[in-house]
PDB file of C-alpha atoms in Angstrom:
ATOM      1  CA  UNK A   1      -0.724   4.619 -15.957  1.00  0.00           C
ATOM      2  CA  UNK A   2      -0.902   4.395 -12.194  1.00  0.00           C
ATOM      3  CA  UNK A   3      -3.887   2.496 -10.187  1.00  0.00           C
ATOM      4  CA  UNK A   4      -5.115   5.190  -7.859  1.00  0.00           C
ATOM      5  CA  UNK A   5      -8.247   4.305  -6.141  1.00  0.00           C
ATOM      6  CA  UNK A   6     -11.980   1.625  -6.062  1.00  0.00           C
ATOM      7  CA  UNK A   7     -14.781   4.117  -5.349  1.00  0.00           C
ATOM      8  CA  UNK A   8     -17.601   3.126  -3.461  1.00  0.00           C
ATOM      9  CA  UNK A   9     -21.055   5.492  -2.996  1.00  0.00           C
ATOM     10  CA  UNK A  10     -22.228   4.860   1.089  1.00  0.00           C
ATOM     11  CA  UNK A  11     -25.236   6.010   2.759  1.00  0.00           C
ATOM     12  CA  UNK A  12     -24.301   6.429   6.084  1.00  0.00           C
ATOM     13  CA  UNK A  13     -19.821   7.693   6.978  1.00  0.00           C
ATOM     14  CA  UNK A  14     -20.765   6.547  10.202  1.00  0.00           C
ATOM     15  CA  UNK A  15     -21.932   2.882   9.648  1.00  0.00           C
ATOM     16  CA  UNK A  16     -19.516   2.874   7.021  1.00  0.00           C
ATOM     17  CA  UNK A  17     -16.344   3.739   8.985  1.00  0.00           C
ATOM     18  CA  UNK A  18     -17.181   1.052  11.969  1.00  0.00           C
ATOM     19  CA  UNK A  19     -17.102  -1.215   9.222  1.00  0.00           C
ATOM     20  CA  UNK A  20     -14.381   0.321   6.796  1.00  0.00           C
ATOM     21  CA  UNK A  21     -12.147   1.188   9.596  1.00  0.00           C
ATOM     22  CA  UNK A  22     -12.838  -0.289  13.206  1.00  0.00           C
ATOM     23  CA  UNK A  23     -14.383  -3.612  11.141  1.00  0.00           C
ATOM     24  CA  UNK A  24     -11.639  -3.813   9.028  1.00  0.00           C
ATOM     25  CA  UNK A  25      -8.385  -2.126  10.037  1.00  0.00           C
ATOM     26  CA  UNK A  26      -8.462   0.825   7.040  1.00  0.00           C
ATOM     27  CA  UNK A  27      -7.512   4.046   8.277  1.00  0.00           C
ATOM     28  CA  UNK A  28      -8.711   7.256   6.853  1.00  0.00           C
ATOM     29  CA  UNK A  29      -5.993   9.350   5.254  1.00  0.00           C
ATOM     30  CA  UNK A  30      -7.818  12.641   4.012  1.00  0.00           C
ATOM     31  CA  UNK A  31     -11.235  14.131   3.752  1.00  0.00           C
ATOM     32  CA  UNK A  32     -13.165  16.398   1.151  1.00  0.00           C
ATOM     33  CA  UNK A  33     -16.345  17.797   2.242  1.00  0.00           C
ATOM     34  CA  UNK A  34     -17.891  19.625  -0.549  1.00  0.00           C
ATOM     35  CA  UNK A  35     -20.519  22.016   0.405  1.00  0.00           C
ATOM     36  CA  UNK A  36     -21.752  23.197  -3.128  1.00  0.00           C
ATOM     37  CA  UNK A  37     -21.841  20.036  -4.735  1.00  0.00           C
ATOM     38  CA  UNK A  38     -23.448  18.346  -1.135  1.00  0.00           C
ATOM     39  CA  UNK A  39     -21.329  15.726  -0.874  1.00  0.00           C
ATOM     40  CA  UNK A  40     -18.159  13.919   1.115  1.00  0.00           C
ATOM     41  CA  UNK A  41     -15.545  12.110  -0.293  1.00  0.00           C
ATOM     42  CA  UNK A  42     -13.336   9.809   2.805  1.00  0.00           C
ATOM     43  CA  UNK A  43     -10.011   8.000   1.294  1.00  0.00           C
ATOM     44  CA  UNK A  44      -8.813   5.276   2.852  1.00  0.00           C
ATOM     45  CA  UNK A  45      -6.253   2.866   3.406  1.00  0.00           C
ATOM     46  CA  UNK A  46      -4.667  -0.554   4.788  1.00  0.00           C
ATOM     47  CA  UNK A  47      -2.214   0.628   6.835  1.00  0.00           C
ATOM     48  CA  UNK A  48       0.282  -2.053   5.311  1.00  0.00           C
ATOM     49  CA  UNK A  49       0.087  -0.055   2.308  1.00  0.00           C
ATOM     50  CA  UNK A  50       0.562   3.189   3.368  1.00  0.00           C
ATOM     51  CA  UNK A  51       4.024   1.955   5.431  1.00  0.00           C
ATOM     52  CA  UNK A  52       4.941   0.809   1.820  1.00  0.00           C
ATOM     53  CA  UNK A  53       4.275   3.658   0.259  1.00  0.00           C
ATOM     54  CA  UNK A  54       6.119   5.569   2.573  1.00  0.00           C
ATOM     55  CA  UNK A  55       3.756   8.184   3.591  1.00  0.00           C
ATOM     56  CA  UNK A  56       2.889  10.063   6.455  1.00  0.00           C
ATOM     57  CA  UNK A  57      -0.767  11.309   6.834  1.00  0.00           C
ATOM     58  CA  UNK A  58      -0.404  14.387   5.953  1.00  0.00           C
ATOM     59  CA  UNK A  59       1.017  13.237   2.325  1.00  0.00           C
ATOM     60  CA  UNK A  60      -1.409  10.594   1.823  1.00  0.00           C
ATOM     61  CA  UNK A  61      -3.775  11.131  -1.184  1.00  0.00           C
ATOM     62  CA  UNK A  62      -3.612  10.137  -4.863  1.00  0.00           C
ATOM     63  CA  UNK A  63      -0.211   8.966  -4.727  1.00  0.00           C
ATOM     64  CA  UNK A  64       0.802   6.305  -7.487  1.00  0.00           C
ATOM     65  CA  UNK A  65       1.782   3.146  -5.603  1.00  0.00           C
ATOM     66  CA  UNK A  66      -0.880   3.710  -2.617  1.00  0.00           C
ATOM     67  CA  UNK A  67      -4.212   2.163  -3.317  1.00  0.00           C
ATOM     68  CA  UNK A  68      -7.141   3.646  -1.981  1.00  0.00           C
ATOM     69  CA  UNK A  69     -10.908   3.050  -0.865  1.00  0.00           C
ATOM     70  CA  UNK A  70     -13.037   6.401  -2.002  1.00  0.00           C
ATOM     71  CA  UNK A  71     -16.496   6.711   0.189  1.00  0.00           C
ATOM     72  CA  UNK A  72     -18.891   8.863  -1.550  1.00  0.00           C
ATOM     73  CA  UNK A  73     -21.347  10.075   0.478  1.00  0.00           C
ATOM     74  CA  UNK A  74     -24.014  12.491  -0.850  1.00  0.00           C
ATOM     75  CA  UNK A  75     -25.761  14.625   1.307  1.00  0.00           C
ATOM     76  CA  UNK A  76     -29.912  15.001   1.371  1.00  0.00           C
ATOM     77  CA  UNK A  77     -31.051  18.124  -0.180  1.00  0.00           C
ATOM     78  CA  UNK A  78     -30.767  21.051   2.229  1.00  0.00           C
ATOM     79  CA  UNK A  79     -35.051  20.716   2.161  1.00  0.00           C
ATOM     80  CA  UNK A  80     -34.936  17.062   3.755  1.00  0.00           C
ATOM     81  CA  UNK A  81     -35.909  14.004   2.234  1.00  0.00           C
ATOM     82  CA  UNK A  82     -33.477  11.798   0.126  1.00  0.00           C
ATOM     83  CA  UNK A  83     -31.132  13.426  -2.484  1.00  0.00           C
ATOM     84  CA  UNK A  84     -32.492  12.725  -6.290  1.00  0.00           C
ATOM     85  CA  UNK A  85     -32.136   9.687  -7.636  1.00  0.00           C
ATOM     86  CA  UNK A  86     -30.023   8.674  -4.503  1.00  0.00           C
ATOM     87  CA  UNK A  87     -33.063   6.826  -2.433  1.00  0.00           C
ATOM     88  CA  UNK A  88     -32.858   3.093  -0.755  1.00  0.00           C
ATOM     89  CA  UNK A  89     -32.015   1.578  -4.199  1.00  0.00           C
ATOM     90  CA  UNK A  90     -28.873   2.985  -5.047  1.00  0.00           C
ATOM     91  CA  UNK A  91     -27.454   0.725  -2.445  1.00  0.00           C
ATOM     92  CA  UNK A  92     -29.065  -2.617  -2.738  1.00  0.00           C
ATOM     93  CA  UNK A  93     -26.957  -3.526  -5.734  1.00  0.00           C
ATOM     94  CA  UNK A  94     -27.446  -0.894  -8.921  1.00  0.00           C
ATOM     95  CA  UNK A  95     -25.209   1.669  -8.319  1.00  0.00           C
ATOM     96  CA  UNK A  96     -23.319   0.799  -4.927  1.00  0.00           C
ATOM     97  CA  UNK A  97     -20.216   0.341  -7.059  1.00  0.00           C
ATOM     98  CA  UNK A  98     -18.775   3.588  -7.947  1.00  0.00           C
ATOM     99  CA  UNK A  99     -15.882   3.444 -10.681  1.00  0.00           C
ATOM    100  CA  UNK A 100     -11.881   2.540 -10.502  1.00  0.00           C
ATOM    101  CA  UNK A 101      -9.548   5.380 -11.254  1.00  0.00           C
ATOM    102  CA  UNK A 102      -6.239   5.750 -13.087  1.00  0.00           C
ATOM    103  CA  UNK A 103      -3.766   8.253 -13.456  1.00  0.00           C
ATOM    104  CA  UNK A 104      -2.585   9.074 -17.002  1.00  0.00           C
ATOM    105  CA  UNK A 105       0.409  10.253 -18.241  1.00  0.00           C
ATOM    106  CA  UNK A 106      -1.747  12.504 -21.251  1.00  0.00           C
ATOM    107  CA  UNK A 107      -5.624  12.455 -20.809  1.00  0.00           C
ATOM    108  CA  UNK A 108      -6.129  13.837 -24.186  1.00  0.00           C
ATOM    109  CA  UNK A 109      -4.491  11.202 -26.045  1.00  0.00           C
ATOM    110  CA  UNK A 110      -5.312   8.257 -24.122  1.00  0.00           C
ATOM    111  CA  UNK A 111      -9.223   9.674 -24.594  1.00  0.00           C
ATOM    112  CA  UNK A 112      -8.577  10.259 -28.377  1.00  0.00           C
ATOM    113  CA  UNK A 113      -7.051   6.532 -28.555  1.00  0.00           C
ATOM    114  CA  UNK A 114     -10.482   5.130 -26.586  1.00  0.00           C
ATOM    115  CA  UNK A 115     -12.573   7.189 -29.003  1.00  0.00           C
ATOM    116  CA  UNK A 116     -10.664   6.338 -32.039  1.00  0.00           C
ATOM    117  CA  UNK A 117     -11.351   2.780 -31.022  1.00  0.00           C
ATOM    118  CA  UNK A 118     -14.874   3.517 -30.724  1.00  0.00           C
ATOM    119  CA  UNK A 119     -15.814   4.045 -26.763  1.00  0.00           C
ATOM    120  CA  UNK A 120     -18.025   6.555 -25.919  1.00  0.00           C
ATOM    121  CA  UNK A 121     -16.323   9.247 -23.746  1.00  0.00           C
ATOM    122  CA  UNK A 122     -19.105   9.892 -21.412  1.00  0.00           C
ATOM    123  CA  UNK A 123     -17.222  12.355 -19.361  1.00  0.00           C
ATOM    124  CA  UNK A 124     -14.843  14.187 -21.946  1.00  0.00           C
ATOM    125  CA  UNK A 125     -12.052  16.259 -20.241  1.00  0.00           C
ATOM    126  CA  UNK A 126     -12.981  19.278 -20.305  1.00  0.00           C
ATOM    127  CA  UNK A 127     -11.082  20.971 -17.527  1.00  0.00           C
ATOM    128  CA  UNK A 128      -7.351  19.029 -19.008  1.00  0.00           C
ATOM    129  CA  UNK A 129      -7.968  16.871 -15.839  1.00  0.00           C
ATOM    130  CA  UNK A 130     -10.645  14.469 -15.656  1.00  0.00           C
ATOM    131  CA  UNK A 131     -12.567  11.892 -17.699  1.00  0.00           C
ATOM    132  CA  UNK A 132     -15.183   9.118 -17.705  1.00  0.00           C
ATOM    133  CA  UNK A 133     -15.673   6.162 -19.986  1.00  0.00           C
ATOM    134  CA  UNK A 134     -17.334   2.693 -19.531  1.00  0.00           C
ATOM    135  CA  UNK A 135     -16.363  -0.855 -19.519  1.00  0.00           C
ATOM    136  CA  UNK A 136     -18.248  -3.000 -22.367  1.00  0.00           C
ATOM    137  CA  UNK A 137     -19.856  -3.851 -18.867  1.00  0.00           C
ATOM    138  CA  UNK A 138     -20.921  -0.600 -18.120  1.00  0.00           C
ATOM    139  CA  UNK A 139     -18.027  -0.415 -15.353  1.00  0.00           C
ATOM    140  CA  UNK A 140     -17.246   3.600 -15.023  1.00  0.00           C
ATOM    141  CA  UNK A 141     -13.534   3.998 -15.389  1.00  0.00           C
ATOM    142  CA  UNK A 142     -12.211   7.611 -14.223  1.00  0.00           C
ATOM    143  CA  UNK A 143      -9.200   8.651 -15.391  1.00  0.00           C
ATOM    144  CA  UNK A 144      -6.830  11.493 -14.214  1.00  0.00           C
ATOM    145  CA  UNK A 145      -4.307  13.099 -15.212  1.00  0.00           C
ATOM    146  CA  UNK A 146      -0.912  12.964 -13.461  1.00  0.00           C
ATOM    147  CA  UNK A 147       0.388  16.434 -11.874  1.00  0.00           C
ATOM    148  CA  UNK A 148      -0.968  18.879 -13.213  1.00  0.00           C
ATOM    149  CA  UNK A 149      -4.207  19.906 -15.064  1.00  0.00           C
ATOM    150  CA  UNK A 150      -2.828  20.203 -19.243  1.00  0.00           C
ATOM    151  CA  UNK A 151      -4.415  23.303 -20.598  1.00  0.00           C
ATOM    152  CA  UNK A 152      -8.026  23.170 -21.766  1.00  0.00           C
ATOM    153  CA  UNK A 153      -8.285  22.614 -25.583  1.00  0.00           C
ATOM    154  CA  UNK A 154     -10.678  21.814 -28.512  1.00  0.00           C
ATOM    155  CA  UNK A 155     -11.961  19.475 -29.263  1.00  0.00           C
ATOM    156  CA  UNK A 156     -12.285  18.458 -25.464  1.00  0.00           C
ATOM    157  CA  UNK A 157     -13.124  21.980 -23.810  1.00  0.00           C
ATOM    158  CA  UNK A 158     -16.718  21.589 -25.785  1.00  0.00           C
ATOM    159  CA  UNK A 159     -17.745  18.515 -25.979  1.00  0.00           C
ATOM    160  CA  UNK A 160     -20.875  17.344 -24.068  1.00  0.00           C
ATOM    161  CA  UNK A 161     -21.039  14.731 -21.612  1.00  0.00           C
ATOM    162  CA  UNK A 162     -23.174  11.548 -22.320  1.00  0.00           C
ATOM    163  CA  UNK A 163     -25.203   9.148 -20.741  1.00  0.00           C
ATOM    164  CA  UNK A 164     -24.138   9.006 -16.637  1.00  0.00           C
ATOM    165  CA  UNK A 165     -21.219   7.257 -15.353  1.00  0.00           C
TER     166      UNK A 165
ATOM    167  CA  UNK B   1      -3.550  -6.153   5.605  1.00  0.00           C
ATOM    168  CA  UNK B   2      -3.133  -4.986   2.233  1.00  0.00           C
ATOM    169  CA  UNK B   3      -5.014  -4.101  -0.466  1.00  0.00           C
ATOM    170  CA  UNK B   4      -5.435  -6.933  -3.243  1.00  0.00           C
ATOM    171  CA  UNK B   5      -7.283  -6.567  -5.952  1.00  0.00           C
ATOM    172  CA  UNK B   6     -10.958  -5.511  -7.846  1.00  0.00           C
ATOM    173  CA  UNK B   7     -12.708  -7.862  -9.761  1.00  0.00           C
ATOM    174  CA  UNK B   8     -15.712  -7.042 -12.094  1.00  0.00           C
ATOM    175  CA  UNK B   9     -17.351  -9.722 -13.767  1.00  0.00           C
ATOM    176  CA  UNK B  10     -17.452  -9.335 -17.840  1.00  0.00           C
ATOM    177  CA  UNK B  11     -19.457 -10.639 -20.473  1.00  0.00           C
ATOM    178  CA  UNK B  12     -17.273 -11.255 -23.202  1.00  0.00           C
ATOM    179  CA  UNK B  13     -13.415 -11.414 -22.293  1.00  0.00           C
ATOM    180  CA  UNK B  14     -12.458 -10.473 -25.924  1.00  0.00           C
ATOM    181  CA  UNK B  15     -14.712  -7.047 -25.375  1.00  0.00           C
ATOM    182  CA  UNK B  16     -12.910  -6.797 -22.068  1.00  0.00           C
ATOM    183  CA  UNK B  17      -9.190  -7.297 -23.091  1.00  0.00           C
ATOM    184  CA  UNK B  18     -10.193  -4.750 -25.629  1.00  0.00           C
ATOM    185  CA  UNK B  19     -11.196  -2.582 -23.686  1.00  0.00           C
ATOM    186  CA  UNK B  20      -8.758  -2.654 -20.577  1.00  0.00           C
ATOM    187  CA  UNK B  21      -5.594  -3.683 -22.280  1.00  0.00           C
ATOM    188  CA  UNK B  22      -5.664  -2.326 -25.843  1.00  0.00           C
ATOM    189  CA  UNK B  23      -7.617   0.663 -25.216  1.00  0.00           C
ATOM    190  CA  UNK B  24      -6.967   1.421 -21.695  1.00  0.00           C
ATOM    191  CA  UNK B  25      -3.264   0.233 -21.645  1.00  0.00           C
ATOM    192  CA  UNK B  26      -3.186  -2.843 -19.020  1.00  0.00           C
ATOM    193  CA  UNK B  27      -1.208  -5.547 -19.050  1.00  0.00           C
ATOM    194  CA  UNK B  28      -2.593  -9.122 -18.676  1.00  0.00           C
ATOM    195  CA  UNK B  29      -0.470 -10.674 -15.653  1.00  0.00           C
ATOM    196  CA  UNK B  30      -2.535 -13.936 -15.096  1.00  0.00           C
ATOM    197  CA  UNK B  31      -5.091 -16.487 -16.304  1.00  0.00           C
ATOM    198  CA  UNK B  32      -7.183 -18.875 -14.531  1.00  0.00           C
ATOM    199  CA  UNK B  33      -9.293 -20.978 -16.955  1.00  0.00           C
ATOM    200  CA  UNK B  34     -11.551 -23.421 -14.609  1.00  0.00           C
ATOM    201  CA  UNK B  35     -13.244 -26.095 -15.889  1.00  0.00           C
ATOM    202  CA  UNK B  36     -15.068 -27.752 -13.047  1.00  0.00           C
ATOM    203  CA  UNK B  37     -16.265 -24.170 -11.946  1.00  0.00           C
ATOM    204  CA  UNK B  38     -16.960 -23.268 -15.725  1.00  0.00           C
ATOM    205  CA  UNK B  39     -15.090 -19.571 -15.520  1.00  0.00           C
ATOM    206  CA  UNK B  40     -12.012 -17.873 -16.136  1.00  0.00           C
ATOM    207  CA  UNK B  41     -10.167 -15.605 -14.215  1.00  0.00           C
ATOM    208  CA  UNK B  42      -8.240 -12.950 -15.463  1.00  0.00           C
ATOM    209  CA  UNK B  43      -5.481 -10.461 -13.986  1.00  0.00           C
ATOM    210  CA  UNK B  44      -4.756  -7.272 -15.334  1.00  0.00           C
ATOM    211  CA  UNK B  45      -3.101  -4.052 -13.853  1.00  0.00           C
ATOM    212  CA  UNK B  46      -0.266  -1.168 -15.402  1.00  0.00           C
ATOM    213  CA  UNK B  47       2.948  -1.055 -16.645  1.00  0.00           C
ATOM    214  CA  UNK B  48       3.592   1.893 -14.257  1.00  0.00           C
ATOM    215  CA  UNK B  49       2.364  -0.351 -11.074  1.00  0.00           C
ATOM    216  CA  UNK B  50       4.221  -3.681 -12.468  1.00  0.00           C
ATOM    217  CA  UNK B  51       7.562  -1.893 -12.521  1.00  0.00           C
ATOM    218  CA  UNK B  52       7.001  -0.046  -9.166  1.00  0.00           C
ATOM    219  CA  UNK B  53       6.324  -3.608  -7.540  1.00  0.00           C
ATOM    220  CA  UNK B  54       9.521  -4.889  -8.941  1.00  0.00           C
ATOM    221  CA  UNK B  55       7.745  -7.476 -10.804  1.00  0.00           C
ATOM    222  CA  UNK B  56       8.518  -9.602 -14.092  1.00  0.00           C
ATOM    223  CA  UNK B  57       5.572 -11.605 -15.769  1.00  0.00           C
ATOM    224  CA  UNK B  58       5.720 -14.793 -14.198  1.00  0.00           C
ATOM    225  CA  UNK B  59       6.020 -13.418 -10.430  1.00  0.00           C
ATOM    226  CA  UNK B  60       2.968 -11.096 -10.748  1.00  0.00           C
ATOM    227  CA  UNK B  61       0.248 -12.548  -8.944  1.00  0.00           C
ATOM    228  CA  UNK B  62      -1.523 -11.600  -5.672  1.00  0.00           C
ATOM    229  CA  UNK B  63       1.538  -9.454  -4.325  1.00  0.00           C
ATOM    230  CA  UNK B  64       1.077  -6.590  -1.492  1.00  0.00           C
ATOM    231  CA  UNK B  65       1.751  -3.087  -3.465  1.00  0.00           C
ATOM    232  CA  UNK B  66       0.597  -4.283  -6.777  1.00  0.00           C
ATOM    233  CA  UNK B  67      -3.682  -3.071  -7.384  1.00  0.00           C
ATOM    234  CA  UNK B  68      -4.492  -5.809  -9.529  1.00  0.00           C
ATOM    235  CA  UNK B  69      -8.069  -6.141 -11.266  1.00  0.00           C
ATOM    236  CA  UNK B  70      -9.645  -9.007 -11.826  1.00  0.00           C
ATOM    237  CA  UNK B  71     -11.913  -9.623 -14.960  1.00  0.00           C
ATOM    238  CA  UNK B  72     -14.128 -12.829 -13.916  1.00  0.00           C
ATOM    239  CA  UNK B  73     -16.111 -14.608 -16.647  1.00  0.00           C
ATOM    240  CA  UNK B  74     -18.192 -17.500 -16.147  1.00  0.00           C
ATOM    241  CA  UNK B  75     -18.621 -19.840 -18.965  1.00  0.00           C
ATOM    242  CA  UNK B  76     -22.259 -19.835 -20.490  1.00  0.00           C
ATOM    243  CA  UNK B  77     -23.650 -24.002 -19.257  1.00  0.00           C
ATOM    244  CA  UNK B  78     -21.851 -26.804 -20.790  1.00  0.00           C
ATOM    245  CA  UNK B  79     -26.140 -27.454 -22.676  1.00  0.00           C
ATOM    246  CA  UNK B  80     -25.585 -23.818 -24.310  1.00  0.00           C
ATOM    247  CA  UNK B  81     -27.100 -20.162 -23.382  1.00  0.00           C
ATOM    248  CA  UNK B  82     -26.988 -18.219 -20.773  1.00  0.00           C
ATOM    249  CA  UNK B  83     -25.371 -19.472 -17.290  1.00  0.00           C
ATOM    250  CA  UNK B  84     -28.294 -19.392 -14.251  1.00  0.00           C
ATOM    251  CA  UNK B  85     -28.496 -16.348 -13.107  1.00  0.00           C
ATOM    252  CA  UNK B  86     -25.964 -14.801 -15.338  1.00  0.00           C
ATOM    253  CA  UNK B  87     -28.027 -13.080 -17.660  1.00  0.00           C
ATOM    254  CA  UNK B  88     -27.496 -10.010 -19.392  1.00  0.00           C
ATOM    255  CA  UNK B  89     -29.325  -8.119 -16.433  1.00  0.00           C
ATOM    256  CA  UNK B  90     -25.892  -8.583 -14.326  1.00  0.00           C
ATOM    257  CA  UNK B  91     -24.386  -6.841 -16.357  1.00  0.00           C
ATOM    258  CA  UNK B  92     -26.029  -3.770 -16.899  1.00  0.00           C
ATOM    259  CA  UNK B  93     -25.129  -2.070 -13.392  1.00  0.00           C
ATOM    260  CA  UNK B  94     -26.395  -4.676 -10.746  1.00  0.00           C
ATOM    261  CA  UNK B  95     -23.947  -7.700 -10.948  1.00  0.00           C
ATOM    262  CA  UNK B  96     -20.990  -6.075 -13.095  1.00  0.00           C
ATOM    263  CA  UNK B  97     -18.871  -5.238 -10.261  1.00  0.00           C
ATOM    264  CA  UNK B  98     -17.487  -7.927  -7.821  1.00  0.00           C
ATOM    265  CA  UNK B  99     -15.551  -7.468  -4.723  1.00  0.00           C
ATOM    266  CA  UNK B 100     -13.018  -5.488  -2.748  1.00  0.00           C
ATOM    267  CA  UNK B 101     -10.190  -7.581  -1.934  1.00  0.00           C
ATOM    268  CA  UNK B 102      -7.691  -7.556   1.218  1.00  0.00           C
ATOM    269  CA  UNK B 103      -5.253  -9.499   2.428  1.00  0.00           C
ATOM    270  CA  UNK B 104      -5.284 -10.185   6.092  1.00  0.00           C
ATOM    271  CA  UNK B 105      -2.605 -11.720   8.316  1.00  0.00           C
ATOM    272  CA  UNK B 106      -5.361 -13.948   9.905  1.00  0.00           C
ATOM    273  CA  UNK B 107      -8.568 -14.724   8.858  1.00  0.00           C
ATOM    274  CA  UNK B 108     -10.205 -16.106  11.848  1.00  0.00           C
ATOM    275  CA  UNK B 109      -8.986 -13.444  13.912  1.00  0.00           C
ATOM    276  CA  UNK B 110     -10.541 -10.744  11.692  1.00  0.00           C
ATOM    277  CA  UNK B 111     -13.390 -12.727  10.913  1.00  0.00           C
ATOM    278  CA  UNK B 112     -14.311 -13.149  14.712  1.00  0.00           C
ATOM    279  CA  UNK B 113     -13.334  -9.462  14.952  1.00  0.00           C
ATOM    280  CA  UNK B 114     -15.944  -8.488  12.555  1.00  0.00           C
ATOM    281  CA  UNK B 115     -18.789 -10.997  14.157  1.00  0.00           C
ATOM    282  CA  UNK B 116     -17.844  -9.545  17.558  1.00  0.00           C
ATOM    283  CA  UNK B 117     -19.034  -6.229  15.983  1.00  0.00           C
ATOM    284  CA  UNK B 118     -22.858  -7.550  14.289  1.00  0.00           C
ATOM    285  CA  UNK B 119     -21.519  -8.453  10.615  1.00  0.00           C
ATOM    286  CA  UNK B 120     -22.254 -11.777   9.088  1.00  0.00           C
ATOM    287  CA  UNK B 121     -19.784 -13.300   7.123  1.00  0.00           C
ATOM    288  CA  UNK B 122     -21.303 -14.553   4.489  1.00  0.00           C
ATOM    289  CA  UNK B 123     -18.647 -16.781   3.358  1.00  0.00           C
ATOM    290  CA  UNK B 124     -17.023 -17.915   6.661  1.00  0.00           C
ATOM    291  CA  UNK B 125     -13.414 -19.280   5.988  1.00  0.00           C
ATOM    292  CA  UNK B 126     -14.169 -22.963   6.173  1.00  0.00           C
ATOM    293  CA  UNK B 127     -11.023 -23.941   4.414  1.00  0.00           C
ATOM    294  CA  UNK B 128      -8.314 -21.413   6.277  1.00  0.00           C
ATOM    295  CA  UNK B 129      -7.688 -19.409   3.569  1.00  0.00           C
ATOM    296  CA  UNK B 130     -10.986 -16.994   2.111  1.00  0.00           C
ATOM    297  CA  UNK B 131     -14.084 -15.377   3.478  1.00  0.00           C
ATOM    298  CA  UNK B 132     -16.654 -12.923   2.298  1.00  0.00           C
ATOM    299  CA  UNK B 133     -18.427  -9.821   4.158  1.00  0.00           C
ATOM    300  CA  UNK B 134     -20.857  -7.368   3.066  1.00  0.00           C
ATOM    301  CA  UNK B 135     -20.346  -3.507   4.094  1.00  0.00           C
ATOM    302  CA  UNK B 136     -23.312  -1.296   4.986  1.00  0.00           C
ATOM    303  CA  UNK B 137     -24.203  -0.374   1.425  1.00  0.00           C
ATOM    304  CA  UNK B 138     -24.090  -4.239   0.197  1.00  0.00           C
ATOM    305  CA  UNK B 139     -20.292  -4.120  -0.942  1.00  0.00           C
ATOM    306  CA  UNK B 140     -18.577  -7.336  -1.348  1.00  0.00           C
ATOM    307  CA  UNK B 141     -15.836  -7.653   0.423  1.00  0.00           C
ATOM    308  CA  UNK B 142     -13.113 -10.716  -0.048  1.00  0.00           C
ATOM    309  CA  UNK B 143     -10.686 -11.422   2.575  1.00  0.00           C
ATOM    310  CA  UNK B 144      -7.762 -13.534   2.214  1.00  0.00           C
ATOM    311  CA  UNK B 145      -5.334 -15.367   4.755  1.00  0.00           C
ATOM    312  CA  UNK B 146      -1.819 -13.713   3.840  1.00  0.00           C
ATOM    313  CA  UNK B 147       0.750 -17.046   2.793  1.00  0.00           C
ATOM    314  CA  UNK B 148      -0.459 -20.733   3.714  1.00  0.00           C
ATOM    315  CA  UNK B 149      -4.183 -21.143   4.697  1.00  0.00           C
ATOM    316  CA  UNK B 150      -4.471 -21.639   7.962  1.00  0.00           C
ATOM    317  CA  UNK B 151      -5.346 -24.777   9.285  1.00  0.00           C
ATOM    318  CA  UNK B 152      -9.008 -25.967   9.593  1.00  0.00           C
ATOM    319  CA  UNK B 153     -11.242 -25.394  12.697  1.00  0.00           C
ATOM    320  CA  UNK B 154     -14.370 -25.143  14.719  1.00  0.00           C
ATOM    321  CA  UNK B 155     -16.381 -23.095  14.854  1.00  0.00           C
ATOM    322  CA  UNK B 156     -15.411 -22.275  10.660  1.00  0.00           C
ATOM    323  CA  UNK B 157     -15.251 -25.480   9.442  1.00  0.00           C
ATOM    324  CA  UNK B 158     -18.727 -26.152   9.906  1.00  0.00           C
ATOM    325  CA  UNK B 159     -20.315 -22.429   9.886  1.00  0.00           C
ATOM    326  CA  UNK B 160     -22.801 -22.175   7.262  1.00  0.00           C
ATOM    327  CA  UNK B 161     -23.028 -19.788   3.843  1.00  0.00           C
ATOM    328  CA  UNK B 162     -25.817 -17.403   4.386  1.00  0.00           C
ATOM    329  CA  UNK B 163     -27.156 -15.027   1.698  1.00  0.00           C
ATOM    330  CA  UNK B 164     -25.317 -14.052  -1.442  1.00  0.00           C
ATOM    331  CA  UNK B 165     -21.750 -12.116  -1.714  1.00  0.00           C
TER     332      UNK B 165
END
């Protein structure tokens, strides 16, 4: 199990890169624009951490040993205005923190273990690739299958999502 | 500049270690009980990250290349009841996320640079050791001087705190 990233939600990409890159000195490694989901993900790391992980810019993504900061920017709806549920309030201390993420050896085994302990898997690993669970204090934790996704299988494939994460 | 840790506030140490250690599989590396401040800090990391950083339990603390999760538990006041401002609400999505932390080569230069860009240093580095600043979306970022603290010096030593962080 390896730490991958801390995710925070950001209202403005420009304002955020000014702060995190120009201000603090982090470097942008990867950017994903998702047209269908209407969001942008930007992955940052310190130059020292990148050197230590011995990566070039091209390789640098989800790599064990490279702690990333993930910025998530939700686009306004195509029709204009604020995204539903994504107004000013979420950026002032409620939903501005996103999640912790860890890479795991076997996502089904990890989720089964957590369920056996009585935790709810808010987003079950339908796809053998990703799951979300929450800490006792409501901190979202993302679990990501190491390497290729596992084959989809029961009971996970049909398990319903529960709550928010 | 190196990433150090993500900090989250926790209501119960037992509930949290059950989730993060017994559930997820992280390992406790270090614990600080601060009687005067009435808080406990617990530092966790994945076993894989500890192996990669090539550390034994004794050495493992704030080390570049070892991404830590810091749990902060505020004790109830000596007289009983909830801590002031630390009631149930903070653990349900407002203040349950703590901060990101980065180690920097020169904390005065980094803070001066951020001030020159117009950011407020909410907790100036009075002690040459630690500072807090906030992202445009209100995410607290802790800056920690690498190695020994720098000598206290003007204008930092007399600079007032501003707001919360």
